Coordinates of C-alpha atoms and ligand atoms in Angstrom, one line a residue:
M1 CA 21.3 -5.2 -10.3
M2 CA 19.1 -7.8 -8.5
G3 CA 16.2 -8.8 -10.6
A4 CA 15.3 -8.3 -14.3
G5 CA 11.5 -8.9 -14.2
N6 CA 8.9 -6.6 -14.9
V7 CA 10.6 -3.6 -12.7
G8 CA 14.2 -4.7 -13.6
Q9 CA 13.7 -4.5 -16.9
G10 CA 12.0 -1.0 -16.7
V11 CA 15.1 0.0 -15.0
W12 CA 17.2 -1.3 -17.6
A13 CA 15.2 0.3 -20.6
L14 CA 15.0 3.6 -18.7
L15 CA 18.5 4.0 -17.9
E16 CA 19.4 3.1 -21.3
S17 CA 17.3 5.9 -22.6
T18 CA 18.3 8.4 -20.3
R19 CA 22.1 7.7 -19.3
A20 CA 23.3 10.5 -21.7
E21 CA 20.9 13.2 -20.0
I22 CA 21.9 12.0 -16.5
L23 CA 25.5 12.2 -17.6
H24 CA 25.1 15.7 -19.3
R25 CA 22.9 16.9 -16.1
H26 CA 24.7 15.4 -13.0
S27 CA 27.9 14.3 -14.4
L28 CA 27.2 10.6 -13.3
D29 CA 28.1 7.8 -15.7
I30 CA 25.9 5.1 -14.6
R31 CA 26.7 1.6 -15.8
V32 CA 25.1 -1.9 -15.0
K33 CA 27.8 -4.1 -14.4
K34 CA 25.7 -7.6 -13.3
I35 CA 22.3 -8.2 -13.2
L36 CA 21.3 -11.3 -10.6
V37 CA 18.3 -13.4 -12.1
R38 CA 16.8 -16.8 -11.2
D39 CA 17.4 -18.2 -14.6
A40 CA 19.9 -16.5 -16.9
S41 CA 18.6 -18.4 -20.0
K42 CA 15.1 -16.9 -19.8
K43 CA 14.0 -14.8 -22.8
R44 CA 13.5 -11.4 -21.8
E45 CA 11.6 -8.8 -23.4
K46 CA 14.3 -6.1 -23.2
D47 CA 17.8 -6.4 -25.1
I48 CA 19.9 -7.0 -22.1
P49 CA 23.4 -8.3 -23.1
P50 CA 23.6 -12.0 -22.0
D51 CA 27.0 -11.7 -20.4
L52 CA 25.4 -9.2 -17.6
L53 CA 23.2 -11.9 -16.4
T54 CA 24.3 -14.0 -13.5
Q55 CA 22.8 -16.7 -11.0
N56 CA 25.6 -16.0 -8.5
A57 CA 24.9 -13.2 -5.9
D58 CA 28.7 -13.1 -5.1
E59 CA 29.5 -11.8 -8.5
I60 CA 27.8 -8.6 -7.4
L61 CA 28.4 -8.6 -3.6
K62 CA 32.2 -9.4 -3.8
D63 CA 33.0 -7.0 -6.6
K64 CA 34.5 -3.9 -5.2
D65 CA 33.9 -1.9 -8.4
I66 CA 30.2 -2.3 -7.7
S67 CA 29.2 0.8 -5.6
L68 CA 25.4 0.4 -5.7
V69 CA 22.8 -2.3 -5.8
V70 CA 19.4 -2.1 -7.4
E71 CA 17.2 -4.6 -5.7
C72 CA 14.3 -5.5 -7.7
M73 CA 13.8 -9.3 -7.1
G74 CA 11.2 -9.2 -4.5
G75 CA 10.1 -11.2 -1.5
E76 CA 11.4 -11.3 2.0
Q77 CA 14.3 -13.7 1.2
P78 CA 16.9 -13.9 -0.3
A79 CA 16.3 -10.0 -1.0
T80 CA 16.9 -9.2 2.6
T81 CA 19.9 -11.1 3.4
L82 CA 21.5 -10.0 0.0
M83 CA 20.8 -6.5 0.9
V84 CA 22.1 -6.8 4.2
R85 CA 25.2 -8.1 2.7
A86 CA 25.6 -5.4 0.2
L87 CA 24.9 -2.7 2.9
E88 CA 27.6 -4.0 5.3
S89 CA 30.2 -4.2 2.6
G90 CA 29.4 -0.5 1.9
K91 CA 27.3 -0.6 -1.2
I92 CA 24.3 1.7 -1.5
V93 CA 21.0 -0.2 -1.9
V94 CA 18.1 1.2 -3.9
T95 CA 15.0 -1.1 -3.6
A96 CA 11.5 -1.6 -4.7
N97 CA 10.8 -4.2 -2.1
K98 CA 8.0 -3.1 0.4
M99 CA 7.8 -6.5 1.8
A100 CA 11.6 -6.7 2.7
V101 CA 11.5 -3.1 4.0
A102 CA 8.4 -3.5 5.9
L103 CA 9.4 -6.7 7.7
N104 CA 13.2 -6.0 8.0
W105 CA 13.6 -2.5 8.2
H106 CA 15.6 -2.8 11.4
L107 CA 18.0 -5.2 10.0
L108 CA 18.5 -3.3 6.9
D109 CA 19.2 0.0 8.6
A110 CA 21.5 -1.6 11.0
A111 CA 23.6 -3.0 8.2
A112 CA 23.5 0.5 6.4
R113 CA 24.8 1.9 9.5
R114 CA 27.7 -0.8 9.9
G115 CA 28.7 -0.2 6.2
N116 CA 28.1 3.7 6.4
A117 CA 25.8 2.9 3.4
G118 CA 22.7 4.5 2.2
L119 CA 19.4 2.5 2.0
H120 CA 16.7 4.1 -0.5
F121 CA 13.2 3.0 -1.0
E122 CA 11.2 5.6 -2.8
A123 CA 10.1 2.8 -5.4
S124 CA 8.5 0.8 -2.6
V125 CA 5.6 2.8 -1.9
C126 CA 3.3 4.4 -4.6
G127 CA 5.7 3.9 -7.6
A128 CA 6.3 7.1 -9.1
I129 CA 4.8 9.5 -6.3
P130 CA 7.6 10.9 -4.5
I131 CA 5.9 10.3 -1.0
I132 CA 9.0 9.1 0.8
R133 CA 11.1 11.9 -0.1
T134 CA 8.1 14.4 0.6
L135 CA 7.7 12.6 4.1
N136 CA 11.5 12.8 4.8
D137 CA 12.4 16.2 3.4
S138 CA 9.4 18.5 2.6
L139 CA 6.9 17.6 5.5
Q140 CA 9.8 17.1 8.3
V141 CA 8.6 20.0 10.6
N142 CA 5.1 18.9 10.4
R143 CA 3.3 16.6 13.1
I144 CA 1.4 14.4 10.9
D145 CA -1.9 12.8 12.5
L146 CA -3.3 11.2 9.5
V147 CA -1.9 9.5 6.3
M148 CA -4.9 7.9 4.4
G149 CA -4.1 6.4 0.9
I150 CA -4.7 4.3 -2.0
V151 CA -1.5 2.7 -2.2
N152 CA -2.1 -0.5 -4.3
G153 CA -2.6 -0.2 -8.0
T154 CA -4.2 -3.8 -8.7
T155 CA -6.9 -3.4 -6.4
N156 CA -7.9 0.1 -7.3
Y157 CA -8.0 -1.0 -10.9
I158 CA -10.2 -4.0 -9.7
L159 CA -12.6 -1.8 -7.7
S160 CA -12.7 0.9 -10.5
K161 CA -13.6 -1.6 -13.1
M162 CA -16.2 -3.3 -10.7
S163 CA -17.8 -0.1 -10.1
D164 CA -17.8 1.5 -13.8
E165 CA -18.6 -1.6 -15.6
M166 CA -20.7 -3.8 -12.5
R167 CA -18.7 -6.5 -13.5
P168 CA -17.7 -9.4 -10.7
F169 CA -14.3 -9.4 -8.7
D170 CA -13.1 -12.7 -10.3
E171 CA -13.2 -11.5 -13.9
V172 CA -11.5 -8.0 -13.6
L173 CA -8.5 -9.9 -11.6
L174 CA -7.5 -11.6 -14.4
E175 CA -7.3 -8.4 -16.6
A176 CA -5.2 -6.5 -13.9
Q177 CA -2.8 -9.5 -13.6
A178 CA -2.3 -9.1 -17.4
L179 CA -1.6 -5.4 -16.9
G180 CA 1.8 -6.3 -15.0
L181 CA 0.9 -4.2 -12.1
A182 CA 0.3 -7.3 -9.7
E183 CA 2.7 -8.7 -7.5
P184 CA 4.0 -12.1 -8.3
D185 CA 1.6 -13.9 -5.9
P186 CA -1.8 -12.2 -6.5
A187 CA -2.8 -12.5 -3.0
S188 CA -0.5 -10.1 -1.9
D189 CA -2.5 -7.4 -3.8
V190 CA -6.2 -8.7 -3.1
E191 CA -5.9 -9.5 0.3
G192 CA -4.2 -6.3 1.2
F193 CA -0.6 -7.6 2.2
D194 CA 1.1 -5.3 -0.1
A195 CA -0.9 -2.2 1.1
A196 CA -0.1 -3.3 4.5
Y197 CA 3.7 -3.4 3.9
K198 CA 3.5 0.1 2.3
L199 CA 1.5 1.4 5.3
S200 CA 4.1 0.1 7.7
V201 CA 6.6 2.2 6.0
L202 CA 4.6 5.4 5.5
A203 CA 3.2 5.6 8.9
S204 CA 6.6 5.0 10.3
L205 CA 8.1 7.9 8.4
A206 CA 4.8 10.0 9.0
F207 CA 4.8 9.3 12.8
H208 CA 8.3 9.4 13.2
A209 CA 8.2 5.7 14.9
R210 CA 8.5 2.4 13.8
I211 CA 5.0 0.8 13.0
P212 CA 5.7 -2.8 12.8
Y213 CA 4.0 -4.8 10.1
K214 CA 2.3 -7.2 12.6
H215 CA 0.5 -4.2 14.2
I216 CA -1.6 -3.3 10.9
F217 CA -5.0 -4.7 10.7
R218 CA -5.7 -6.2 7.1
E219 CA -8.6 -7.0 5.2
G220 CA -8.6 -7.5 1.5
I221 CA -11.2 -7.2 -1.3
S222 CA -12.0 -10.7 -2.4
R223 CA -15.4 -10.7 -0.6
V224 CA -16.3 -7.3 -2.2
Q225 CA -19.8 -7.4 -3.9
V226 CA -20.9 -5.5 -6.9
T227 CA -24.2 -5.0 -5.0
D228 CA -22.4 -3.0 -2.2
I229 CA -20.4 -1.1 -4.7
A230 CA -23.6 0.0 -6.7
A231 CA -25.6 0.7 -3.4
G232 CA -22.9 2.7 -2.1
K233 CA -22.5 4.6 -5.3
D234 CA -26.2 5.6 -5.2
L235 CA -25.9 7.0 -1.9
G236 CA -22.7 9.1 -3.1
Y237 CA -19.8 6.9 -1.9
R238 CA -17.0 5.2 -3.9
L239 CA -15.3 2.2 -2.5
K240 CA -11.5 1.8 -2.3
L241 CA -8.9 -0.2 -0.6
L242 CA -7.7 2.3 1.9
A243 CA -4.5 2.4 4.0
V244 CA -5.1 4.3 7.0
G245 CA -2.8 5.6 9.7
K246 CA -4.0 7.9 12.4
R247 CA -2.0 9.4 15.4
Q248 CA -3.6 10.7 18.7
G249 CA -1.1 11.4 21.2
N250 CA 0.6 8.2 21.7
T251 CA -2.2 6.0 20.3
M252 CA -2.2 5.0 16.9
D253 CA -4.4 3.1 14.6
A254 CA -2.9 1.2 11.5
R255 CA -5.2 -0.6 9.1
V256 CA -5.9 -1.7 5.6
H257 CA -9.3 -2.6 4.4
P258 CA -12.2 -1.8 1.9
A259 CA -13.9 1.5 2.6
F260 CA -16.4 3.8 1.2
V261 CA -15.2 7.3 0.9
P262 CA -17.8 10.2 0.2
E263 CA -17.8 11.0 -3.5
K264 CA -16.4 14.5 -2.9
H265 CA -13.3 13.3 -1.1
P266 CA -10.2 14.0 -3.1
L267 CA -9.5 10.2 -2.6
A268 CA -12.8 9.1 -4.6
S269 CA -11.7 10.3 -7.8
V270 CA -8.5 8.4 -8.0
Q271 CA -9.2 5.7 -10.5
G272 CA -7.8 2.7 -12.4
A273 CA -4.3 1.8 -11.2
Y274 CA -3.5 5.3 -10.1
N275 CA -2.4 5.8 -6.3
A276 CA -2.8 8.9 -3.9
V277 CA -2.0 9.6 -0.5
F278 CA -4.1 12.0 1.5
L279 CA -2.4 13.3 4.7
H280 CA -2.9 16.1 7.6
G281 CA 0.1 17.9 9.1
D282 CA -0.1 20.8 11.6
A283 CA 1.9 23.0 9.4
C284 CA 0.6 21.8 5.9
G285 CA -3.0 21.2 6.6
D286 CA -4.3 18.6 4.4
M287 CA -2.6 17.5 1.1
M288 CA -2.6 14.9 -1.2
L289 CA -0.1 13.4 -3.7
Y290 CA -1.3 11.4 -6.5
G291 CA 0.1 9.6 -9.5
R292 CA 1.0 6.3 -11.0
G293 CA 1.7 3.6 -8.3
A294 CA 2.7 0.7 -10.2
G295 CA 4.0 -0.4 -13.5
A296 CA 7.7 -0.8 -15.0
T297 CA 8.2 2.6 -16.2
P298 CA 6.6 4.5 -13.3
T299 CA 8.8 2.5 -10.8
A300 CA 12.0 2.6 -12.6
G301 CA 11.8 6.2 -12.7
A302 CA 11.4 6.4 -8.7
I303 CA 14.3 3.9 -8.7
L304 CA 16.6 5.8 -10.9
S305 CA 15.7 9.1 -8.9
D306 CA 16.9 7.4 -5.8
V307 CA 19.9 6.3 -7.6
I308 CA 20.8 9.7 -8.8
Y309 CA 20.0 11.2 -5.2
A310 CA 22.3 8.4 -3.2
L311 CA 25.2 9.2 -5.7
K312 CA 24.8 13.2 -5.2
H313 CA 24.4 13.1 -1.5
H314 CA 27.3 11.2 0.3
E315 CA 26.0 11.5 3.9
P316 CA 23.7 8.5 4.0
L317 CA 20.2 9.4 5.4
Y318 CA 18.8 7.4 8.1
P319 CA 15.6 7.0 9.9
S320 CA 14.8 9.9 12.4
F321 CA 13.5 7.2 14.9
Q322 CA 14.8 4.1 16.7
N323 CA 14.5 1.5 14.2
T324 CA 13.7 -1.7 16.3
A325 CA 11.5 -4.4 15.3
E326 CA 8.8 -3.7 18.4
L327 CA 6.7 -1.0 18.7
H328 CA 8.2 1.8 21.0
A329 CA 7.2 1.3 24.8
D330 CA 5.6 4.4 24.9
L331 CA 3.3 4.0 22.1
S332 CA 0.2 1.8 21.2
V333 CA -1.9 0.8 18.2
T334 CA -5.6 0.3 19.1
D335 CA -8.1 -2.0 17.3
N336 CA -11.1 -0.1 18.6
W337 CA -10.5 3.0 16.0
Q338 CA -13.4 5.2 15.0
C339 CA -14.9 5.3 11.6
G340 CA -18.4 5.0 10.0
Y341 CA -20.1 1.9 8.8
Y342 CA -22.2 0.8 5.8
I343 CA -24.4 -2.2 6.9
R344 CA -26.5 -3.9 4.3
F345 CA -29.4 -6.0 6.1
S346 CA -31.8 -8.6 4.5
A347 CA -34.7 -8.0 6.7
A348 CA -38.0 -9.8 7.2
N349 CA -41.0 -8.2 5.5
R350 CA -42.8 -7.1 8.6
P351 CA -43.6 -4.2 11.0
G352 CA -40.9 -2.9 13.5
V353 CA -37.9 -4.2 11.6
L354 CA -36.4 -0.7 11.2
G355 CA -37.1 0.0 14.9
H356 CA -35.2 -3.2 16.1
I357 CA -32.1 -2.5 14.1
A358 CA -32.0 1.1 15.3
T359 CA -32.6 0.2 18.9
K360 CA -29.7 -2.5 18.6
L361 CA -27.4 0.3 17.0
G362 CA -28.6 3.0 19.5
E363 CA -28.0 0.7 22.6
H364 CA -24.4 0.2 21.6
G365 CA -24.0 4.2 20.9
V366 CA -24.1 3.7 17.3
S367 CA -25.6 6.7 15.4
I368 CA -27.5 6.5 12.2
S369 CA -26.5 9.1 9.7
T370 CA -28.7 7.5 6.4
L371 CA -31.1 4.8 6.5
F372 CA -32.4 3.5 3.1
Q373 CA -34.8 0.8 2.6
R374 CA -34.8 -0.7 -1.0
K375 CA -37.9 -2.7 -2.5
A376 CA -37.9 -6.3 -1.8
E377 CA -36.6 -8.1 -4.7
S378 CA -38.0 -11.5 -3.5
E379 CA -40.5 -12.6 -0.7
H380 CA -37.0 -13.4 1.3
G381 CA -35.6 -10.4 2.4
V382 CA -36.1 -6.7 2.0
P383 CA -32.6 -5.0 1.6
I384 CA -32.1 -2.2 4.3
I385 CA -28.9 -0.2 4.3
V386 CA -27.5 1.8 7.4
I387 CA -24.7 4.3 7.3
T388 CA -23.6 5.3 10.7
H389 CA -21.7 8.4 12.0
K390 CA -18.5 7.9 13.3
A391 CA -18.5 5.1 16.0
N392 CA -16.0 2.8 17.7
E393 CA -15.3 -0.3 15.9
K394 CA -16.1 -2.7 18.9
D395 CA -19.5 -1.1 19.6
V396 CA -20.6 -1.1 15.7
H397 CA -19.5 -5.2 16.0
A398 CA -21.5 -5.5 19.4
A399 CA -24.5 -3.6 17.9
I400 CA -24.5 -6.0 14.8
S401 CA -24.2 -8.9 16.8
A402 CA -27.2 -8.1 19.0
V403 CA -29.6 -7.7 16.0
D404 CA -31.8 -10.8 16.2
T405 CA -31.4 -12.9 13.1
N406 CA -34.7 -13.8 12.7
I407 CA -35.6 -10.2 12.2
A408 CA -32.6 -9.2 10.0
Q409 CA -29.3 -10.8 8.9
V410 CA -26.3 -8.6 7.8
E411 CA -25.3 -9.2 4.5
S412 CA -22.2 -7.0 4.3
S413 CA -20.6 -4.5 6.5
I414 CA -17.9 -2.0 5.1
R415 CA -16.2 0.7 6.9
V416 CA -16.7 4.4 5.8
E417 CA -13.8 7.0 5.8
G418 CA -13.2 10.4 5.0
I419 CA -16.3 11.8 6.8
Ligands
NAP501 P1 9.1 -10.0 -11.1 O1 8.5 -9.9 -12.5 O2 8.7 -11.4 -10.6 O3 10.6 -9.9 -11.2 C1 11.5 -10.5 -10.2 C2 12.9 -10.7 -10.7 O4 13.8 -11.0 -9.7 C3 13.3 -11.7 -12.0 O5 14.0 -11.1 -12.9 C4 13.9 -12.9 -11.3 O6 14.6 -13.8 -12.0 C5 14.6 -12.4 -10.2 N1 14.5 -13.1 -8.9 C6 13.5 -13.6 -8.1 N2 14.0 -14.2 -7.2 C7 15.3 -14.5 -7.3 C8 16.2 -15.3 -6.7 N3 15.8 -15.9 -5.5 N4 17.5 -15.2 -7.1 C9 17.7 -14.5 -8.3 N5 16.8 -13.7 -9.0 C10 15.6 -13.8 -8.5 O7 9.0 -8.8 -10.3 P2 8.4 -7.5 -10.5 O8 7.2 -7.3 -10.7 O9 9.6 -6.7 -11.2 O10 8.8 -7.0 -8.8 C11 10.0 -6.7 -8.3 C12 10.0 -5.7 -7.0 O11 9.3 -4.7 -7.3 C13 9.1 -6.4 -6.2 O12 9.6 -6.2 -4.8 C14 7.7 -5.6 -6.2 O13 7.1 -5.7 -4.9 C15 8.3 -4.5 -6.6 N6 7.3 -3.4 -7.3 C16 6.7 -3.9 -8.3 C17 5.8 -2.9 -8.9 C18 5.2 -3.3 -10.3 O14 4.4 -2.4 -10.8 N7 5.4 -4.6 -10.8 C19 5.8 -1.4 -8.6 C20 6.7 -1.1 -7.4 C21 7.3 -2.0 -6.9 P3 14.0 -14.4 -13.3 O15 13.6 -13.6 -14.3 O16 15.3 -15.2 -13.7 O17 12.8 -15.2 -12.8
HSE502 N1 1.3 -4.8 -6.9 C1 1.6 -3.5 -6.6 C2 0.5 -2.7 -6.9 C3 3.0 -2.9 -7.5 O1 -0.5 -3.3 -7.7 O2 0.2 -1.5 -6.4 C4 3.1 -1.4 -6.9 O3 3.9 -1.6 -5.6

């Protein structure tokens, strides 16, 4: 193993408690020989024999008796280099590291092929939800044109708490970090990096084409205001950090951002640290996978499932597409996608304001689905909320910019999906 933090210790404990069953059911006697850590003297929650811990990766990489490496140290480096070395020397690698897979999948894949070894990463996307295997195996004959998921447990926990208890962002962030769900760097969760890494992996598998991380639009939840969550809720929407991948012919959009979804949409009911992936394929139609997307034990379960799978299937599984660092020349990722928009204005308290807003939206081809004016809370501005039908991203931005700021100011704008 490489890493004995939250996830690594979860793997250790789950393997200890299931070793006998794994032996009985699969005739596999899985033993941990070494665990790479940064600081071998650090006190661990789980009872790991101290002689297993090492700070020297070569004790794993140069040991010919070690056939499989579980990487749960995180970060791009040194994890990528260590996994490349392990794969090149023929060791199977099982990883929970979405950052390393999203950024360096082409390098890992090439090393795996050179070493005739398997690279497995079920735990890297949505913890316990078997989404990678489902895409690789169960749905392989489908042409998937939509993957839309809540793929980050920390941010879903924060947004659920903000919505249920009407508490501000900063306060609930601290609670989420205490649960052991958050990435070592909390910005990775709240600014949407973690979700964007996961979307890069998911969309690539779903669309059978590498969608490099750099093509994914990303916006986090740190600027989300409770006022908007409450207003959206009153209008029948729930706010989520969504990872959206859509494909139309050879054009795709791939984006992570906060979005309102109608309360009747299956994703709206996904609460707390749970994750879900909603997708559409030509054969399967709509479907959704739901479960625990983070935490030591759910993630450890996915890792051990990969370990067992890898040891029972001797033929390594490689991606069905050309795994290069760049997007295939025949494909493009657009930044002018279509979705609905929730826009909250603070408007002057005088005649003609609604007409002005509606005119500017209309002039840019943006059609209004709902228009709601709240009672003025002060003499400074009348809150007006507009929800649009689906419109082009660039048209919505142009329409918003055209609104005269002496008449109405945009306080917030949030995309609407699932309509
Ligand atoms: P963590 O608690 O920070 O643990 C990281 C472990 O790796 C620690 O044991 C650390 O050693 C070791 N490590 C880190 N850098 C090292 C280096 N340069 N050399 C040697 N050892 C090093 O992180 P975590 O929450 O377990 O996450 C691990 C991975 O799982 C990440 O890729 C994360 O994205 C992924 N993941 C996490 C979750 C979750 O719910 N937390 C779920 C799914 C996937 P020390 O203990 O000595 O510091
Ligand atoms: N920090 C991640 C999350 C861990 O909150 O979803 C699971 O990948």
